[in-house]
PDB file of C-alpha atoms in Angstrom:
ATOM      1  CA  UNK L   1      95.601  78.391  73.921  1.00 50.00           C
ATOM      2  CA  UNK L   2      92.992  80.840  72.648  1.00 51.00           C
ATOM      3  CA  UNK L   3      90.591  79.991  69.823  1.00 54.00           C
ATOM      4  CA  UNK L   4      88.638  82.597  67.907  1.00 54.00           C
ATOM      5  CA  UNK L   5      86.411  83.054  64.916  1.00 54.00           C
ATOM      6  CA  UNK L   6      84.294  85.877  63.577  1.00 53.00           C
ATOM      7  CA  UNK L   7      80.682  85.158  62.737  1.00 50.00           C
ATOM      8  CA  UNK L   8      80.466  83.444  59.320  1.00 59.00           C
ATOM      9  CA  UNK L   9      84.208  83.796  58.894  1.00 73.00           C
ATOM     10  CA  UNK L  10      85.971  81.703  56.235  1.00 79.00           C
ATOM     11  CA  UNK L  11      88.790  80.999  58.701  1.00 80.00           C
ATOM     12  CA  UNK L  12      89.284  80.455  62.389  1.00 83.00           C
ATOM     13  CA  UNK L  13      92.429  81.041  64.349  1.00 82.00           C
ATOM     14  CA  UNK L  14      94.128  80.028  67.530  1.00 83.00           C
ATOM     15  CA  UNK L  15      97.015  81.474  69.477  1.00 85.00           C
ATOM     16  CA  UNK L  16      99.843  79.361  70.816  1.00 86.00           C
ATOM     17  CA  UNK L  17     103.180  80.147  72.368  1.00 87.00           C
ATOM     18  CA  UNK L  18     106.297  78.874  70.611  1.00 84.00           C
ATOM     19  CA  UNK L  19     109.820  79.766  71.784  1.00 89.00           C
ATOM     20  CA  UNK L  20     108.320  82.362  74.132  1.00 89.00           C
ATOM     21  CA  UNK L  21     106.585  84.101  71.229  1.00 90.00           C
ATOM     22  CA  UNK L  22     102.857  84.182  70.699  1.00 90.00           C
ATOM     23  CA  UNK L  23     101.941  82.707  67.308  1.00 90.00           C
ATOM     24  CA  UNK L  24      98.648  83.001  65.452  1.00 87.00           C
ATOM     25  CA  UNK L  25      97.620  79.943  63.431  1.00 88.00           C
ATOM     26  CA  UNK L  26      94.755  79.859  60.938  1.00 86.00           C
ATOM     27  CA  UNK L  27      92.475  77.036  59.863  1.00 86.00           C
ATOM     28  CA  UNK L  28      89.946  77.207  57.034  1.00 88.00           C
ATOM     29  CA  UNK L  29      86.308  76.534  57.943  1.00 88.00           C
ATOM     30  CA  UNK L  30      83.588  74.736  55.984  1.00 89.00           C
ATOM     31  CA  UNK L  31      82.195  78.069  54.796  1.00 88.00           C
ATOM     32  CA  UNK L  32      85.686  79.026  53.618  1.00 88.00           C
ATOM     33  CA  UNK L  33      85.970  75.801  51.618  1.00 91.00           C
ATOM     34  CA  UNK L  34      82.602  76.524  49.995  1.00 92.00           C
ATOM     35  CA  UNK L  35      83.792  80.022  49.040  1.00 90.00           C
ATOM     36  CA  UNK L  36      86.931  78.566  47.455  1.00 91.00           C
ATOM     37  CA  UNK L  37      84.879  76.099  45.397  1.00 93.00           C
ATOM     38  CA  UNK L  38      82.581  78.921  44.241  1.00 93.00           C
ATOM     39  CA  UNK L  39      85.625  80.992  43.293  1.00 93.00           C
ATOM     40  CA  UNK L  40      87.053  78.115  41.242  1.00 93.00           C
ATOM     41  CA  UNK L  41      83.880  77.834  39.155  1.00 92.00           C
ATOM     42  CA  UNK L  42      83.637  81.614  38.715  1.00 93.00           C
ATOM     43  CA  UNK L  43      87.295  81.737  37.727  1.00 93.00           C
ATOM     44  CA  UNK L  44      86.720  79.274  34.875  1.00 92.00           C
ATOM     45  CA  UNK L  45      84.100  81.650  33.450  1.00 92.00           C
ATOM     46  CA  UNK L  46      86.255  84.758  33.872  1.00 92.00           C
ATOM     47  CA  UNK L  47      89.535  83.464  32.380  1.00 92.00           C
ATOM     48  CA  UNK L  48      88.306  83.473  28.733  1.00 91.00           C
ATOM     49  CA  UNK L  49      86.959  87.007  29.176  1.00 91.00           C
ATOM     50  CA  UNK L  50      90.291  88.231  30.551  1.00 91.00           C
ATOM     51  CA  UNK L  51      92.161  86.581  27.678  1.00 92.00           C
ATOM     52  CA  UNK L  52      89.848  88.258  25.161  1.00 91.00           C
ATOM     53  CA  UNK L  53      90.288  91.679  26.770  1.00 93.00           C
ATOM     54  CA  UNK L  54      94.086  91.393  26.949  1.00 92.00           C
ATOM     55  CA  UNK L  55      94.326  90.010  23.413  1.00 90.00           C
ATOM     56  CA  UNK L  56      95.761  86.651  24.444  1.00 85.00           C
ATOM     57  CA  UNK L  57      92.896  84.809  22.774  1.00 74.00           C
ATOM     58  CA  UNK L  58      93.691  85.534  19.125  1.00 72.00           C
ATOM     59  CA  UNK L  59      92.267  82.859  16.862  1.00 64.00           C
ATOM     60  CA  UNK L  60      93.337  84.419  13.536  1.00 52.00           C
TER      61      UNK L  60
END
């Protein structure tokens, strides 16, 4: 089995053979989890702006 990860990568991977085929499996790292949490908070700020721009937020 081969394990790999780029420097400061949000995911790491490993290679394993299954049914004579080489498979690549991914696992999220701690830095990747932190990026997801940051995205979730940013997303909550962006959603109302997108609704305003697309006209979905009509309070007439």
